[in-house]
Amino acid sequence: MDEENLRARSVQRTRWMECAQRGDREAYGALLTDVASPLLRFLRRWIADPHELEDVHQDTLMALHRARHTYDPSRPFEPWLFAIARHVAVDHLRRRASRTSREVLVEALPEPGTDADPGNPRLEEALDRLPPAQREAFEMLQLEGISVAAAAARVGITTGALKVRAHRAYKALRALLGG
Amino acid sequence: MADTTTPVPTASTRALIKRLEDEAAPVRRLWAPLARLGLWLIFVALVGGAVGVSGVRPDLGERLRDPVYLLEITALALASMVMATRALQEAVPGYDVRWPARGLALGLVSLTVVLWFRQPMHGQVTVTQFIATGVGCAARTVLLASLPWCALLIGVRLGAPLAPARAGALAGGAAFLMAALLMRLVCPLHERLHLLVWHGLPVAGGTALSAVIGLVWLRRWRARPPP
């Protein structure tokens, strides 16, 4: 796309946004549809995983929606748009890094204790009090004895997320069983 | 090789776009940073007026003829306004700043510190006297900063600050520097340690505290609807 087309498109986006700020739904819809693909292309430079990319893309559109009152039509639209997109992407990567570091902490799952006997009435009672996702993680790993990878695949989450659920379940059970 | 294909939004993203389109209510556009700065300066003028009414230092007329004193209060005023302007610009995503605002503010603050360092030291003051005269100045600095500080933080929060800690620090720096300027119109002491400790430290502490407040309070714009 040549320089002139890019400029014309930018002017069009500015007009759409100006109308959207006044409550024009049609203009807003046109703007969001128009920027969706360039945003996705921009975010793809930061995030490779398609599921994560979709999440961040949607977060960016939500952030754009929340910040639309800050756009000044006398200034170019794209720096405003991509500053928001960069912020959402960096925020996502930062949170992912922090989550990953927490997952490392639970890399080694604790050994089941003597209380982890399926027939133990105290354990059953304690398991009933756990949130369903944590209970499921505990049951798969400690009672059924399947691997972390297989358990994660069964419930459709990452192994890291499964370990976090299991770790929380152990902590809760330890507290409930007074261990 | 870079992937140059045009990506297509997923069905759920298209559904989100439709939902956002349906929610496109009119919004009150954020005022331009300079307009908000003008409003902030009205708050500052109110505080300055209150200082004028409650009494300035007795030798102010004489001091205003001293070029070093004039340079000091000019540097404080400019640094405060530069930081306030930058704080308000931080509320607008992607705001392109074409002048070295942070460097300028830092230079002006450094100049003030150098000028304070050039003031004489009174060695005969006891620690008790030093604290007794200084605590009042520090407390008044905080008091004078509070209204412009709150006004500036609210002014930033109305927007969408992408670097909330930096925006908070700039807001705090601007308000406390303005308070330090007003204190120089009130406090008659020209003593190096007094100025550095009781006039300078509240500015540094207020800026740091404001950065923390910014980090906690200014980052939530993504969770609330626009005005």
Short mmCIF file of C-alpha atoms in Angstrom, two decimals, chain A residues 63 67 70 79-88 90-91 94, chain B residues 89-95 156 159-167 218-219 221-222:
data_model
loop_
_atom_site.label_atom_id
_atom_site.label_comp_id
_atom_site.label_asym_id
_atom_site.label_seq_id
_atom_site.Cartn_x
_atom_site.Cartn_y
_atom_site.Cartn_z
CA ALA A 63 -8.67 -1.56 26.02
CA ALA A 67 -9.71 4.40 26.25
CA THR A 70 -8.66 9.79 25.24
CA PRO A 79 0.30 5.92 17.31
CA TRP A 80 -2.60 5.99 19.78
CA LEU A 81 -3.87 2.58 18.66
CA PHE A 82 -0.52 0.80 18.62
CA ALA A 83 0.58 2.32 21.93
CA ILE A 84 -2.46 0.63 23.50
CA ALA A 85 -1.73 -2.64 21.68
CA ARG A 86 1.91 -2.60 22.79
CA HIS A 87 0.85 -1.90 26.37
CA VAL A 88 -1.61 -4.83 26.40
CA VAL A 90 3.72 -6.21 27.23
CA ASP A 91 1.34 -6.49 30.16
CA ARG A 94 4.84 -9.73 32.01
CA GLN B 89 0.26 13.78 28.54
CA GLU B 90 0.90 10.35 30.07
CA ALA B 91 -2.88 9.97 30.28
CA VAL B 92 -3.11 9.93 26.48
CA PRO B 93 -1.79 6.71 24.87
CA GLY B 94 0.93 7.23 22.27
CA TYR B 95 1.26 10.97 22.94
CA VAL B 156 -4.35 11.74 34.93
CA GLY B 159 -7.36 9.27 30.86
CA ALA B 160 -5.64 5.98 30.13
CA PRO B 161 -2.08 6.13 31.51
CA LEU B 162 -0.04 3.28 30.03
CA ALA B 163 2.85 3.82 32.48
CA PRO B 164 0.95 4.44 35.73
CA ALA B 165 3.96 4.58 38.07
CA ARG B 166 5.69 7.13 35.87
CA ALA B 167 2.50 9.18 35.55
CA LEU B 218 -3.89 4.80 37.88
CA ARG B 219 -3.57 1.39 36.24
CA TRP B 221 -8.47 2.40 33.53
CA ARG B 222 -8.81 -0.88 31.59
#
